[in-house]
Coordinates of C-alpha atoms and ligand atoms in Angstrom, one line a residue:
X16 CA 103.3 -16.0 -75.8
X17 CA 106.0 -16.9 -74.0
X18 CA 107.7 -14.9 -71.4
X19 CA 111.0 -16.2 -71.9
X20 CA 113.8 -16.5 -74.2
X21 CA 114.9 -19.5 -74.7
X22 CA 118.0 -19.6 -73.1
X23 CA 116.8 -18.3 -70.0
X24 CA 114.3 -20.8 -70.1
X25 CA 116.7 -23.8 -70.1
X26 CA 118.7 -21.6 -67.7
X27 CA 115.8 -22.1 -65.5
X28 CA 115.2 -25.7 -66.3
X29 CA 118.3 -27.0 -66.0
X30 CA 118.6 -25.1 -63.0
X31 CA 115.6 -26.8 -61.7
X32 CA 116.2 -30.1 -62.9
X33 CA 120.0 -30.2 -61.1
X34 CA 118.4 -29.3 -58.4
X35 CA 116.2 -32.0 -58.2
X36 CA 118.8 -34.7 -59.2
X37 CA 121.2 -32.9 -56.1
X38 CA 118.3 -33.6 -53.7
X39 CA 118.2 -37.2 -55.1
X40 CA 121.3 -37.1 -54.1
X41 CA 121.2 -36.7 -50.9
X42 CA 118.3 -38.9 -50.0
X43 CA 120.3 -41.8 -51.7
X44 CA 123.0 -40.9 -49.6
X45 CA 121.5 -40.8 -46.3
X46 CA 120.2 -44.5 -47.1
X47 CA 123.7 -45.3 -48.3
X48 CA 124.3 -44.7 -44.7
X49 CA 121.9 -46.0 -42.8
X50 CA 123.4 -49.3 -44.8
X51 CA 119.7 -50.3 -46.9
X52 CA 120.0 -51.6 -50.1
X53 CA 118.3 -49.9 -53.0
X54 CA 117.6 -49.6 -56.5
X55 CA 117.0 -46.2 -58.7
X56 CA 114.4 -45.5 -60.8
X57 CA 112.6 -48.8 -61.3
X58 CA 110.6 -48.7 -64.8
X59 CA 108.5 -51.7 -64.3
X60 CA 106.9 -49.5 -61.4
X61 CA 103.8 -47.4 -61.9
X62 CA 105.7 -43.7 -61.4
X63 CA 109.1 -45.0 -61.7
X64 CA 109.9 -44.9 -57.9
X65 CA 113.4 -42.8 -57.5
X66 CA 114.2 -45.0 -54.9
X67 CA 112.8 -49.0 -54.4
X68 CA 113.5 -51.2 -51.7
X69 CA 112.6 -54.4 -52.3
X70 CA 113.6 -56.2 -49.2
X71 CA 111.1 -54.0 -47.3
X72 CA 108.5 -53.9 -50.4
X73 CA 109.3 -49.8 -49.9
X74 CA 109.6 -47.1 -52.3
X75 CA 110.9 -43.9 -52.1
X76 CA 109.6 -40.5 -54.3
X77 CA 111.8 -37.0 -54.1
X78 CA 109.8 -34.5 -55.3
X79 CA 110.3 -31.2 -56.3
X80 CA 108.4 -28.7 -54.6
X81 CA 107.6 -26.6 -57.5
X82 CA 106.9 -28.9 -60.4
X83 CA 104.7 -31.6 -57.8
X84 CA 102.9 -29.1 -56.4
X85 CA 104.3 -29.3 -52.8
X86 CA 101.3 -27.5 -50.5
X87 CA 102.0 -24.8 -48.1
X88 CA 105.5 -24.5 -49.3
X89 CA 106.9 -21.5 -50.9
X90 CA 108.6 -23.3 -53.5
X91 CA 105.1 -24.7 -54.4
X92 CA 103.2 -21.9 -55.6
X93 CA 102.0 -21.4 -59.0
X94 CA 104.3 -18.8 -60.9
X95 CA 102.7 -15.4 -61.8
X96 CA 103.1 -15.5 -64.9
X97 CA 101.5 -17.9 -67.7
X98 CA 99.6 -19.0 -64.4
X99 CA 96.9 -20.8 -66.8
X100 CA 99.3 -22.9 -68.7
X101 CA 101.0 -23.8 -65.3
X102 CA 98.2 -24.5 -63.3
X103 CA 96.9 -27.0 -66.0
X104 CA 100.5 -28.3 -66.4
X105 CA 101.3 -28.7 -62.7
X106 CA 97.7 -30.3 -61.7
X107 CA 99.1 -32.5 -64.3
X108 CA 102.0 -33.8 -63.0
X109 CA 99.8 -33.7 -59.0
X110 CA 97.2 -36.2 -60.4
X111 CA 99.9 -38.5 -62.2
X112 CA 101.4 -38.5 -59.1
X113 CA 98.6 -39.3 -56.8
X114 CA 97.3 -42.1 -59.6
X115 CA 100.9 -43.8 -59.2
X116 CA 101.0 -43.8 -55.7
X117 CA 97.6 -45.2 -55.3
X118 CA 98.4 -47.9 -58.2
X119 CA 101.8 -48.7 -56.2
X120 CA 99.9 -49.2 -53.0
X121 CA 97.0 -51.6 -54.6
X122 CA 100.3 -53.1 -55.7
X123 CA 100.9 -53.8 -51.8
X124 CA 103.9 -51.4 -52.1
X125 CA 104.7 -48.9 -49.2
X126 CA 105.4 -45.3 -50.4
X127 CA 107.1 -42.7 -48.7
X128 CA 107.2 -39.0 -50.5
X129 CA 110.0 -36.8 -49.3
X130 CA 110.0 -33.5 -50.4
X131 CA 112.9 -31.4 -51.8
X132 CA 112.4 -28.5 -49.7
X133 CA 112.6 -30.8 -46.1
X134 CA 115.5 -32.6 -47.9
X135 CA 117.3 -29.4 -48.0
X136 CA 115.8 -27.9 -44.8
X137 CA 115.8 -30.5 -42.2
X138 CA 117.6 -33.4 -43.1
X139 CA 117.6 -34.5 -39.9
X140 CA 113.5 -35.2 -40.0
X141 CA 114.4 -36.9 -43.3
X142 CA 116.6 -39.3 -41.7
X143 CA 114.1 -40.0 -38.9
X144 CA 111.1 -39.9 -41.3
X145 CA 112.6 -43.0 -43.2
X146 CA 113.9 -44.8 -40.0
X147 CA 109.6 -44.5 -39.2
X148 CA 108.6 -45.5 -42.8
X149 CA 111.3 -48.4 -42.8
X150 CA 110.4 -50.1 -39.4
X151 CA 108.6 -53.5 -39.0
X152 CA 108.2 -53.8 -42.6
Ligands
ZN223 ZN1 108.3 -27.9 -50.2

């Protein structure tokens, strides 16, 4: 059974989705910046990177802290309701991701996860994060 109607339930996604694409956002403009060059959402890549730069054989994810499962994060937990249906779902998405980055690194590809909620929280880590991930490569 489902515990929502349906509009509130694409009230919800969409909600969640925006948000996601706003954090996007934001990473691609902190990059914009720091003056790297990027592409978005590379298809040829296991995972479809969000963020790909070739020049440094570096790729960026921005994940969502609800729907990949971010750990110790409040926006990570599992919702109390339907909690069967989205623990199976979200382990889902956790081992898809884990598979991609693993395939993307055989590939000799450097990957970097940023997380929505440090995104929004502390861009300022962000910015240093990628300035660590980005040098000597
Ligand atoms: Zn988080």
């Amino acid at each position: 059974m489902d515990i929502w109607s349906k509009e509130k339930r694409s009230q919800v996604m969409s909600r969640i989705l925006s948000k996601n694409t706003g954090i996007e956002h934001r990473v691609r403009k902190i990059l914009f910046a720091m003056r790297y060059r990027f592409r978005l959402h590379v298809k040829e890549l296991p995972g479809k990177p969000d963020i790909v730069l070739r020049k440094y054989n570096a790729v960026i994810f921005v994940h969502g802290c609800f729907w990949h499962s971010h750990s110790k994060c409040r926006d990570g937990t599992i919702p109390k309701t339907r909690t069967v249906y989205w623990k199976a779902k979200l382990l889902k998405n956790k081992n898809r991701d884990s598979k991609h980055m693993k395939e993307l690194r055989k590939m000799g590809w450097h990957v970097l996860r940023l997380w929505e909620c440090e995104v929004e929280r502390k861009p300022d880590n962000v910015v240093r994060k990628i300035k660590k991930f980005l040098k000597n490569k």
